[in-house]
Amino acid sequence: MELWTAAHAKTLPIALLVMIVVGIILRLTIGKKDLKIRMIPLKIVGVLLVVLEIGKQYVSFKNGYDLYHIPLHYCSLFIFAVPAMAFYTGKGCEKVRAIGAGFCGAMATLLLIYPNLIYGAGNIENFFKGYLDMHTVAFHNLVLFSFVLIAALDLHTPAGKAEQKYPIWATVVFCVISATAANILKVNYASFYECNIAPLEAIRVAVQSAAGYAVAQIFYVCIVAILTVLYTWGAYWLYRLIRKGTAIKAPAIK
């Protein structure tokens, strides 16, 4: 249950510092431009996320395809959420941005608290040796950078408290789809099939032995879903708090 490895300690703080510096530079240069201009960096990141994912799917198909690579993980949400936040300008765009801000905040927080859960030291060490390792590290760091951009460039203006329901319901829908697929395919999408944290996995297995597989698994899935929803909800409110201190007085157009 090691939160940080030596490899993470050597790389992640430097990467975050670079992201923050870039965010500050962008804030000073385009921070008071209208939203179309401020969204450009996030659009670039959104395109990169999609390109990286396409490459991952290609490599997986080339190697016989691993069902684990189906984009049903929590991290897979960013293939859709970041580009949608960056490019969508139609009806309900602020709802889409609220969802994107909540999701990115959740991943950024988890990556900074428990990076070893997101990607391992081996992924970092093999960054230049294999596409999948490179993808894992680069993809999640780009999501972290997305959150830096959202905060630095004020890419979403939170509305009233009622807005919190959008990231909540988006997460609920994700949980239903991911949990169902995980238990049908017996693949650990978003930890809905088994727990990636060893002490908690031991508890899950012990409960299965006592209560039976079906009852224990349903209980486990419900607990993971509730925690996932609550975590995203909390991250959304963290974003609102951060936004209070970083808001830019600039024109915003939909």
PDB file of N, CA and C in Angstrom, residues 55-150:
ATOM      1  N   GLY A  55      -3.707   5.132 -30.002  1.00  0.00           N
ATOM      2  CA  GLY A  55      -2.458   4.375 -30.070  1.00  0.00           C
ATOM      3  C   GLY A  55      -2.479   3.165 -29.147  1.00  0.00           C
ATOM      4  N   LYS A  56      -3.027   3.325 -27.965  1.00  0.00           N
ATOM      5  CA  LYS A  56      -3.118   2.212 -27.014  1.00  0.00           C
ATOM      6  C   LYS A  56      -3.997   1.097 -27.558  1.00  0.00           C
ATOM      7  N   GLN A  57      -5.138   1.467 -28.132  1.00  0.00           N
ATOM      8  CA  GLN A  57      -6.031   0.457 -28.689  1.00  0.00           C
ATOM      9  C   GLN A  57      -5.374  -0.270 -29.862  1.00  0.00           C
ATOM     10  N   TYR A  58      -4.641   0.464 -30.669  1.00  0.00           N
ATOM     11  CA  TYR A  58      -3.936  -0.146 -31.810  1.00  0.00           C
ATOM     12  C   TYR A  58      -2.915  -1.163 -31.323  1.00  0.00           C
ATOM     13  N   VAL A  59      -2.105  -0.763 -30.342  1.00  0.00           N
ATOM     14  CA  VAL A  59      -1.076  -1.662 -29.819  1.00  0.00           C
ATOM     15  C   VAL A  59      -1.712  -2.893 -29.189  1.00  0.00           C
ATOM     16  N   SER A  60      -2.815  -2.703 -28.470  1.00  0.00           N
ATOM     17  CA  SER A  60      -3.484  -3.829 -27.831  1.00  0.00           C
ATOM     18  C   SER A  60      -4.043  -4.805 -28.867  1.00  0.00           C
ATOM     19  N   PHE A  61      -4.683  -4.274 -29.913  1.00  0.00           N
ATOM     20  CA  PHE A  61      -5.201  -5.132 -30.986  1.00  0.00           C
ATOM     21  C   PHE A  61      -4.069  -5.876 -31.682  1.00  0.00           C
ATOM     22  N   LYS A  62      -2.969  -5.177 -31.863  1.00  0.00           N
ATOM     23  CA  LYS A  62      -1.808  -5.771 -32.535  1.00  0.00           C
ATOM     24  C   LYS A  62      -1.256  -6.940 -31.731  1.00  0.00           C
ATOM     25  N   ASN A  63      -1.387  -6.871 -30.420  1.00  0.00           N
ATOM     26  CA  ASN A  63      -0.843  -7.914 -29.535  1.00  0.00           C
ATOM     27  C   ASN A  63      -1.898  -8.935 -29.112  1.00  0.00           C
ATOM     28  N   GLY A  64      -3.069  -8.925 -29.765  1.00  0.00           N
ATOM     29  CA  GLY A  64      -4.097  -9.913 -29.452  1.00  0.00           C
ATOM     30  C   GLY A  64      -5.250  -9.377 -28.624  1.00  0.00           C
ATOM     31  N   TYR A  65      -5.197  -8.201 -28.208  1.00  0.00           N
ATOM     32  CA  TYR A  65      -6.161  -7.421 -27.436  1.00  0.00           C
ATOM     33  C   TYR A  65      -6.426  -7.976 -26.038  1.00  0.00           C
ATOM     34  N   ASP A  66      -6.230  -7.098 -25.101  1.00  0.00           N
ATOM     35  CA  ASP A  66      -6.468  -7.369 -23.682  1.00  0.00           C
ATOM     36  C   ASP A  66      -7.768  -6.663 -23.287  1.00  0.00           C
ATOM     37  N   LEU A  67      -8.734  -7.417 -22.780  1.00  0.00           N
ATOM     38  CA  LEU A  67     -10.021  -6.817 -22.394  1.00  0.00           C
ATOM     39  C   LEU A  67      -9.862  -5.707 -21.369  1.00  0.00           C
ATOM     40  N   TYR A  68      -8.766  -5.717 -20.637  1.00  0.00           N
ATOM     41  CA  TYR A  68      -8.507  -4.670 -19.653  1.00  0.00           C
ATOM     42  C   TYR A  68      -8.352  -3.310 -20.328  1.00  0.00           C
ATOM     43  N   HIS A  69      -8.062  -3.318 -21.616  1.00  0.00           N
ATOM     44  CA  HIS A  69      -7.849  -2.065 -22.344  1.00  0.00           C
ATOM     45  C   HIS A  69      -9.135  -1.446 -22.882  1.00  0.00           C
ATOM     46  N   ILE A  70     -10.269  -2.109 -22.676  1.00  0.00           N
ATOM     47  CA  ILE A  70     -11.549  -1.472 -23.020  1.00  0.00           C
ATOM     48  C   ILE A  70     -11.702  -0.243 -22.131  1.00  0.00           C
ATOM     49  N   PRO A  71     -12.019   0.910 -22.698  1.00  0.00           N
ATOM     50  CA  PRO A  71     -12.069   2.149 -21.888  1.00  0.00           C
ATOM     51  C   PRO A  71     -13.268   2.230 -20.947  1.00  0.00           C
ATOM     52  N   LEU A  72     -13.222   1.411 -19.906  1.00  0.00           N
ATOM     53  CA  LEU A  72     -14.289   1.400 -18.909  1.00  0.00           C
ATOM     54  C   LEU A  72     -13.752   1.699 -17.512  1.00  0.00           C
ATOM     55  N   HIS A  73     -12.517   2.171 -17.437  1.00  0.00           N
ATOM     56  CA  HIS A  73     -11.916   2.559 -16.171  1.00  0.00           C
ATOM     57  C   HIS A  73     -12.329   4.000 -15.838  1.00  0.00           C
ATOM     58  N   TYR A  74     -12.159   4.372 -14.584  1.00  0.00           N
ATOM     59  CA  TYR A  74     -12.448   5.765 -14.222  1.00  0.00           C
ATOM     60  C   TYR A  74     -11.574   6.702 -15.045  1.00  0.00           C
ATOM     61  N   CYS A  75     -10.333   6.320 -15.249  1.00  0.00           N
ATOM     62  CA  CYS A  75      -9.411   7.158 -16.035  1.00  0.00           C
ATOM     63  C   CYS A  75      -9.877   7.299 -17.481  1.00  0.00           C
ATOM     64  N   SER A  76     -10.633   6.314 -17.957  1.00  0.00           N
ATOM     65  CA  SER A  76     -11.111   6.362 -19.344  1.00  0.00           C
ATOM     66  C   SER A  76     -12.112   7.483 -19.565  1.00  0.00           C
ATOM     67  N   LEU A  77     -12.710   7.968 -18.480  1.00  0.00           N
ATOM     68  CA  LEU A  77     -13.678   9.058 -18.601  1.00  0.00           C
ATOM     69  C   LEU A  77     -13.072  10.280 -19.267  1.00  0.00           C
ATOM     70  N   PHE A  78     -11.754  10.455 -19.115  1.00  0.00           N
ATOM     71  CA  PHE A  78     -11.120  11.676 -19.610  1.00  0.00           C
ATOM     72  C   PHE A  78     -10.940  11.673 -21.122  1.00  0.00           C
ATOM     73  N   ILE A  79     -11.040  10.497 -21.732  1.00  0.00           N
ATOM     74  CA  ILE A  79     -11.019  10.444 -23.194  1.00  0.00           C
ATOM     75  C   ILE A  79     -12.215  11.210 -23.740  1.00  0.00           C
ATOM     76  N   PHE A  80     -13.297  11.221 -22.965  1.00  0.00           N
ATOM     77  CA  PHE A  80     -14.533  11.874 -23.380  1.00  0.00           C
ATOM     78  C   PHE A  80     -14.742  13.222 -22.677  1.00  0.00           C
ATOM     79  N   ALA A  81     -14.473  13.254 -21.372  1.00  0.00           N
ATOM     80  CA  ALA A  81     -14.796  14.442 -20.577  1.00  0.00           C
ATOM     81  C   ALA A  81     -13.960  15.655 -20.957  1.00  0.00           C
ATOM     82  N   VAL A  82     -12.646  15.470 -21.150  1.00  0.00           N
ATOM     83  CA  VAL A  82     -11.787  16.621 -21.466  1.00  0.00           C
ATOM     84  C   VAL A  82     -12.094  17.176 -22.863  1.00  0.00           C
ATOM     85  N   PRO A  83     -12.143  16.348 -23.912  1.00  0.00           N
ATOM     86  CA  PRO A  83     -12.521  16.900 -25.220  1.00  0.00           C
ATOM     87  C   PRO A  83     -13.905  17.528 -25.225  1.00  0.00           C
ATOM     88  N   ALA A  84     -14.871  16.911 -24.518  1.00  0.00           N
ATOM     89  CA  ALA A  84     -16.220  17.476 -24.461  1.00  0.00           C
ATOM     90  C   ALA A  84     -16.195  18.844 -23.796  1.00  0.00           C
ATOM     91  N   MET A  85     -15.471  18.965 -22.701  1.00  0.00           N
ATOM     92  CA  MET A  85     -15.369  20.245 -22.010  1.00  0.00           C
ATOM     93  C   MET A  85     -14.702  21.291 -22.889  1.00  0.00           C
ATOM     94  N   ALA A  86     -13.693  20.869 -23.648  1.00  0.00           N
ATOM     95  CA  ALA A  86     -12.913  21.800 -24.452  1.00  0.00           C
ATOM     96  C   ALA A  86     -13.634  22.244 -25.731  1.00  0.00           C
ATOM     97  N   PHE A  87     -14.368  21.325 -26.347  1.00  0.00           N
ATOM     98  CA  PHE A  87     -14.915  21.603 -27.678  1.00  0.00           C
ATOM     99  C   PHE A  87     -16.417  21.892 -27.704  1.00  0.00           C
ATOM    100  N   TYR A  88     -17.166  21.344 -26.758  1.00  0.00           N
ATOM    101  CA  TYR A  88     -18.620  21.499 -26.826  1.00  0.00           C
ATOM    102  C   TYR A  88     -19.038  22.896 -26.374  1.00  0.00           C
ATOM    103  N   THR A  89     -19.835  23.546 -27.209  1.00  0.00           N
ATOM    104  CA  THR A  89     -20.298  24.907 -26.889  1.00  0.00           C
ATOM    105  C   THR A  89     -21.807  25.052 -27.038  1.00  0.00           C
ATOM    106  N   GLY A  90     -22.508  23.942 -27.169  1.00  0.00           N
ATOM    107  CA  GLY A  90     -23.947  23.992 -27.373  1.00  0.00           C
ATOM    108  C   GLY A  90     -24.728  24.121 -26.081  1.00  0.00           C
ATOM    109  N   LYS A  91     -26.000  23.777 -26.164  1.00  0.00           N
ATOM    110  CA  LYS A  91     -26.892  23.868 -25.010  1.00  0.00           C
ATOM    111  C   LYS A  91     -26.387  22.964 -23.880  1.00  0.00           C
ATOM    112  N   GLY A  92     -26.352  23.500 -22.685  1.00  0.00           N
ATOM    113  CA  GLY A  92     -25.895  22.717 -21.543  1.00  0.00           C
ATOM    114  C   GLY A  92     -24.396  22.597 -21.426  1.00  0.00           C
ATOM    115  N   CYS A  93     -23.650  23.463 -22.126  1.00  0.00           N
ATOM    116  CA  CYS A  93     -22.187  23.349 -22.100  1.00  0.00           C
ATOM    117  C   CYS A  93     -21.615  23.559 -20.702  1.00  0.00           C
ATOM    118  N   GLU A  94     -22.263  24.390 -19.883  1.00  0.00           N
ATOM    119  CA  GLU A  94     -21.755  24.606 -18.532  1.00  0.00           C
ATOM    120  C   GLU A  94     -21.913  23.348 -17.673  1.00  0.00           C
ATOM    121  N   LYS A  95     -22.941  22.560 -17.963  1.00  0.00           N
ATOM    122  CA  LYS A  95     -23.111  21.292 -17.259  1.00  0.00           C
ATOM    123  C   LYS A  95     -21.967  20.342 -17.625  1.00  0.00           C
ATOM    124  N   VAL A  96     -21.624  20.337 -18.905  1.00  0.00           N
ATOM    125  CA  VAL A  96     -20.520  19.497 -19.382  1.00  0.00           C
ATOM    126  C   VAL A  96     -19.217  19.934 -18.729  1.00  0.00           C
ATOM    127  N   ARG A  97     -19.022  21.243 -18.605  1.00  0.00           N
ATOM    128  CA  ARG A  97     -17.793  21.750 -17.985  1.00  0.00           C
ATOM    129  C   ARG A  97     -17.750  21.449 -16.497  1.00  0.00           C
ATOM    130  N   ALA A  98     -18.901  21.455 -15.850  1.00  0.00           N
ATOM    131  CA  ALA A  98     -18.948  21.100 -14.425  1.00  0.00           C
ATOM    132  C   ALA A  98     -18.526  19.648 -14.232  1.00  0.00           C
ATOM    133  N   ILE A  99     -19.006  18.781 -15.121  1.00  0.00           N
ATOM    134  CA  ILE A  99     -18.633  17.366 -15.057  1.00  0.00           C
ATOM    135  C   ILE A  99     -17.136  17.212 -15.297  1.00  0.00           C
ATOM    136  N   GLY A 100     -16.622  17.900 -16.325  1.00  0.00           N
ATOM    137  CA  GLY A 100     -15.201  17.816 -16.638  1.00  0.00           C
ATOM    138  C   GLY A 100     -14.333  18.309 -15.499  1.00  0.00           C
ATOM    139  N   ALA A 101     -14.722  19.419 -14.889  1.00  0.00           N
ATOM    140  CA  ALA A 101     -13.951  19.977 -13.776  1.00  0.00           C
ATOM    141  C   ALA A 101     -13.952  19.026 -12.586  1.00  0.00           C
ATOM    142  N   GLY A 102     -15.104  18.410 -12.318  1.00  0.00           N
ATOM    143  CA  GLY A 102     -15.191  17.462 -11.209  1.00  0.00           C
ATOM    144  C   GLY A 102     -14.342  16.228 -11.437  1.00  0.00           C
ATOM    145  N   PHE A 103     -14.427  15.663 -12.635  1.00  0.00           N
ATOM    146  CA  PHE A 103     -13.639  14.474 -12.959  1.00  0.00           C
ATOM    147  C   PHE A 103     -12.141  14.766 -12.908  1.00  0.00           C
ATOM    148  N   CYS A 104     -11.727  15.879 -13.533  1.00  0.00           N
ATOM    149  CA  CYS A 104     -10.298  16.220 -13.557  1.00  0.00           C
ATOM    150  C   CYS A 104      -9.782  16.503 -12.150  1.00  0.00           C
ATOM    151  N   GLY A 105     -10.606  17.140 -11.336  1.00  0.00           N
ATOM    152  CA  GLY A 105     -10.221  17.400  -9.954  1.00  0.00           C
ATOM    153  C   GLY A 105     -10.036  16.105  -9.182  1.00  0.00           C
ATOM    154  N   ALA A 106     -10.906  15.135  -9.446  1.00  0.00           N
ATOM    155  CA  ALA A 106     -10.815  13.844  -8.765  1.00  0.00           C
ATOM    156  C   ALA A 106      -9.523  13.127  -9.129  1.00  0.00           C
ATOM    157  N   MET A 107      -9.201  13.092 -10.422  1.00  0.00           N
ATOM    158  CA  MET A 107      -7.988  12.402 -10.841  1.00  0.00           C
ATOM    159  C   MET A 107      -6.736  13.126 -10.364  1.00  0.00           C
ATOM    160  N   ALA A 108      -6.737  14.447 -10.436  1.00  0.00           N
ATOM    161  CA  ALA A 108      -5.582  15.222  -9.989  1.00  0.00           C
ATOM    162  C   ALA A 108      -5.308  14.976  -8.511  1.00  0.00           C
ATOM    163  N   THR A 109      -6.355  14.980  -7.698  1.00  0.00           N
ATOM    164  CA  THR A 109      -6.206  14.769  -6.262  1.00  0.00           C
ATOM    165  C   THR A 109      -5.680  13.373  -5.955  1.00  0.00           C
ATOM    166  N   LEU A 110      -6.262  12.368  -6.611  1.00  0.00           N
ATOM    167  CA  LEU A 110      -5.839  10.992  -6.370  1.00  0.00           C
ATOM    168  C   LEU A 110      -4.398  10.777  -6.830  1.00  0.00           C
ATOM    169  N   LEU A 111      -4.040  11.368  -7.965  1.00  0.00           N
ATOM    170  CA  LEU A 111      -2.679  11.212  -8.479  1.00  0.00           C
ATOM    171  C   LEU A 111      -1.656  11.820  -7.540  1.00  0.00           C
ATOM    172  N   LEU A 112      -2.006  12.911  -6.896  1.00  0.00           N
ATOM    173  CA  LEU A 112      -1.068  13.568  -5.985  1.00  0.00           C
ATOM    174  C   LEU A 112      -1.019  12.892  -4.613  1.00  0.00           C
ATOM    175  N   ILE A 113      -2.099  12.207  -4.240  1.00  0.00           N
ATOM    176  CA  ILE A 113      -2.126  11.518  -2.950  1.00  0.00           C
ATOM    177  C   ILE A 113      -1.584  10.091  -3.063  1.00  0.00           C
ATOM    178  N   TYR A 114      -2.015   9.383  -4.091  1.00  0.00           N
ATOM    179  CA  TYR A 114      -1.690   7.958  -4.218  1.00  0.00           C
ATOM    180  C   TYR A 114      -1.289   7.634  -5.659  1.00  0.00           C
ATOM    181  N   PRO A 115      -0.189   8.210  -6.131  1.00  0.00           N
ATOM    182  CA  PRO A 115       0.202   7.990  -7.533  1.00  0.00           C
ATOM    183  C   PRO A 115       0.512   6.538  -7.861  1.00  0.00           C
ATOM    184  N   ASN A 116       0.964   5.775  -6.866  1.00  0.00           N
ATOM    185  CA  ASN A 116       1.317   4.386  -7.114  1.00  0.00           C
ATOM    186  C   ASN A 116       0.094   3.533  -7.432  1.00  0.00           C
ATOM    187  N   LEU A 117      -1.087   4.009  -7.104  1.00  0.00           N
ATOM    188  CA  LEU A 117      -2.320   3.321  -7.465  1.00  0.00           C
ATOM    189  C   LEU A 117      -2.677   3.580  -8.932  1.00  0.00           C
ATOM    190  N   ILE A 118      -2.261   4.735  -9.437  1.00  0.00           N
ATOM    191  CA  ILE A 118      -2.604   5.138 -10.803  1.00  0.00           C
ATOM    192  C   ILE A 118      -1.647   4.521 -11.817  1.00  0.00           C
ATOM    193  N   TYR A 119      -0.365   4.636 -11.553  1.00  0.00           N
ATOM    194  CA  TYR A 119       0.635   3.943 -12.375  1.00  0.00           C
ATOM    195  C   TYR A 119       1.841   3.628 -11.500  1.00  0.00           C
ATOM    196  N   GLY A 120       2.490   2.518 -11.814  1.00  0.00           N
ATOM    197  CA  GLY A 120       3.560   2.031 -10.960  1.00  0.00           C
ATOM    198  C   GLY A 120       4.938   2.538 -11.339  1.00  0.00           C
ATOM    199  N   ALA A 121       5.899   2.211 -10.488  1.00  0.00           N
ATOM    200  CA  ALA A 121       7.288   2.592 -10.755  1.00  0.00           C
ATOM    201  C   ALA A 121       7.775   1.967 -12.054  1.00  0.00           C
ATOM    202  N   GLY A 122       7.291   0.751 -12.340  1.00  0.00           N
ATOM    203  CA  GLY A 122       7.690   0.082 -13.574  1.00  0.00           C
ATOM    204  C   GLY A 122       7.269   0.855 -14.816  1.00  0.00           C
ATOM    205  N   ASN A 123       6.089   1.467 -14.761  1.00  0.00           N
ATOM    206  CA  ASN A 123       5.635   2.280 -15.894  1.00  0.00           C
ATOM    207  C   ASN A 123       6.561   3.461 -16.126  1.00  0.00           C
ATOM    208  N   ILE A 124       7.027   4.058 -15.031  1.00  0.00           N
ATOM    209  CA  ILE A 124       7.937   5.205 -15.138  1.00  0.00           C
ATOM    210  C   ILE A 124       9.285   4.756 -15.690  1.00  0.00           C
ATOM    211  N   GLU A 125       9.809   3.656 -15.155  1.00  0.00           N
ATOM    212  CA  GLU A 125      11.123   3.164 -15.571  1.00  0.00           C
ATOM    213  C   GLU A 125      11.134   2.709 -17.023  1.00  0.00           C
ATOM    214  N   ASN A 126       9.985   2.236 -17.512  1.00  0.00           N
ATOM    215  CA  ASN A 126       9.905   1.752 -18.901  1.00  0.00           C
ATOM    216  C   ASN A 126       9.241   2.757 -19.836  1.00  0.00           C
ATOM    217  N   PHE A 127       9.212   4.016 -19.406  1.00  0.00           N
ATOM    218  CA  PHE A 127       8.530   5.063 -20.171  1.00  0.00           C
ATOM    219  C   PHE A 127       9.010   5.119 -21.621  1.00  0.00           C
ATOM    220  N   PHE A 128      10.286   4.979 -21.823  1.00  0.00           N
ATOM    221  CA  PHE A 128      10.847   5.083 -23.179  1.00  0.00           C
ATOM    222  C   PHE A 128      11.051   3.707 -23.824  1.00  0.00           C
ATOM    223  N   LYS A 129      10.560   2.654 -23.178  1.00  0.00           N
ATOM    224  CA  LYS A 129      10.802   1.305 -23.688  1.00  0.00           C
ATOM    225  C   LYS A 129       9.568   0.648 -24.289  1.00  0.00           C
ATOM    226  N   GLY A 130       8.384   1.122 -23.919  1.00  0.00           N
ATOM    227  CA  GLY A 130       7.171   0.501 -24.438  1.00  0.00           C
ATOM    228  C   GLY A 130       6.030   1.491 -24.513  1.00  0.00           C
ATOM    229  N   TYR A 131       5.205   1.376 -25.541  1.00  0.00           N
ATOM    230  CA  TYR A 131       4.128   2.347 -25.731  1.00  0.00           C
ATOM    231  C   TYR A 131       3.136   2.345 -24.583  1.00  0.00           C
ATOM    232  N   LEU A 132       2.762   1.178 -24.108  1.00  0.00           N
ATOM    233  CA  LEU A 132       1.739   1.102 -23.073  1.00  0.00           C
ATOM    234  C   LEU A 132       2.211   1.753 -21.772  1.00  0.00           C
ATOM    235  N   ASP A 133       3.490   1.581 -21.450  1.00  0.00           N
ATOM    236  CA  ASP A 133       4.033   2.245 -20.261  1.00  0.00           C
ATOM    237  C   ASP A 133       4.052   3.756 -20.446  1.00  0.00           C
ATOM    238  N   MET A 134       4.483   4.185 -21.619  1.00  0.00           N
ATOM    239  CA  MET A 134       4.496   5.615 -21.926  1.00  0.00           C
ATOM    240  C   MET A 134       3.094   6.187 -21.869  1.00  0.00           C
ATOM    241  N   HIS A 135       2.146   5.463 -22.444  1.00  0.00           N
ATOM    242  CA  HIS A 135       0.755   5.910 -22.450  1.00  0.00           C
ATOM    243  C   HIS A 135       0.234   6.099 -21.028  1.00  0.00           C
ATOM    244  N   THR A 136       0.484   5.116 -20.177  1.00  0.00           N
ATOM    245  CA  THR A 136      -0.032   5.161 -18.814  1.00  0.00           C
ATOM    246  C   THR A 136       0.452   6.398 -18.065  1.00  0.00           C
ATOM    247  N   VAL A 137       1.739   6.681 -18.163  1.00  0.00           N
ATOM    248  CA  VAL A 137       2.305   7.830 -17.460  1.00  0.00           C
ATOM    249  C   VAL A 137       1.867   9.136 -18.113  1.00  0.00           C
ATOM    250  N   ALA A 138       2.000   9.227 -19.428  1.00  0.00           N
ATOM    251  CA  ALA A 138       1.685  10.470 -20.137  1.00  0.00           C
ATOM    252  C   ALA A 138       0.199  10.808 -20.029  1.00  0.00           C
ATOM    253  N   PHE A 139      -0.657   9.815 -20.185  1.00  0.00           N
ATOM    254  CA  PHE A 139      -2.104  10.043 -20.155  1.00  0.00           C
ATOM    255  C   PHE A 139      -2.530  10.660 -18.830  1.00  0.00           C
ATOM    256  N   HIS A 140      -2.100  10.067 -17.732  1.00  0.00           N
ATOM    257  CA  HIS A 140      -2.547  10.549 -16.427  1.00  0.00           C
ATOM    258  C   HIS A 140      -1.936  11.902 -16.069  1.00  0.00           C
ATOM    259  N   ASN A 141      -0.722  12.137 -16.529  1.00  0.00           N
ATOM    260  CA  ASN A 141      -0.130  13.453 -16.294  1.00  0.00           C
ATOM    261  C   ASN A 141      -0.816  14.529 -17.127  1.00  0.00           C
ATOM    262  N   LEU A 142      -1.295  14.174 -18.305  1.00  0.00           N
ATOM    263  CA  LEU A 142      -2.056  15.128 -19.108  1.00  0.00           C
ATOM    264  C   LEU A 142      -3.393  15.461 -18.439  1.00  0.00           C
ATOM    265  N   VAL A 143      -3.982  14.485 -17.769  1.00  0.00           N
ATOM    266  CA  VAL A 143      -5.220  14.757 -17.030  1.00  0.00           C
ATOM    267  C   VAL A 143      -4.932  15.720 -15.875  1.00  0.00           C
ATOM    268  N   LEU A 144      -3.817  15.506 -15.191  1.00  0.00           N
ATOM    269  CA  LEU A 144      -3.408  16.423 -14.131  1.00  0.00           C
ATOM    270  C   LEU A 144      -3.198  17.825 -14.697  1.00  0.00           C
ATOM    271  N   PHE A 145      -2.570  17.898 -15.858  1.00  0.00           N
ATOM    272  CA  PHE A 145      -2.349  19.184 -16.514  1.00  0.00           C
ATOM    273  C   PHE A 145      -3.677  19.829 -16.908  1.00  0.00           C
ATOM    274  N   SER A 146      -4.645  19.002 -17.275  1.00  0.00           N
ATOM    275  CA  SER A 146      -5.972  19.529 -17.614  1.00  0.00           C
ATOM    276  C   SER A 146      -6.559  20.281 -16.425  1.00  0.00           C
ATOM    277  N   PHE A 147      -6.410  19.696 -15.243  1.00  0.00           N
ATOM    278  CA  PHE A 147      -6.951  20.363 -14.051  1.00  0.00           C
ATOM    279  C   PHE A 147      -6.205  21.661 -13.764  1.00  0.00           C
ATOM    280  N   VAL A 148      -4.893  21.651 -13.975  1.00  0.00           N
ATOM    281  CA  VAL A 148      -4.111  22.884 -13.804  1.00  0.00           C
ATOM    282  C   VAL A 148      -4.621  23.958 -14.757  1.00  0.00           C
ATOM    283  N   LEU A 149      -4.891  23.570 -15.994  1.00  0.00           N
ATOM    284  CA  LEU A 149      -5.397  24.527 -16.987  1.00  0.00           C
ATOM    285  C   LEU A 149      -6.782  25.038 -16.614  1.00  0.00           C
ATOM    286  N   ILE A 150      -7.645  24.137 -16.156  1.00  0.00           N
ATOM    287  CA  ILE A 150      -9.004  24.536 -15.776  1.00  0.00           C
ATOM    288  C   ILE A 150      -8.963  25.576 -14.674  1.00  0.00           C
TER     289      ILE A 150
END
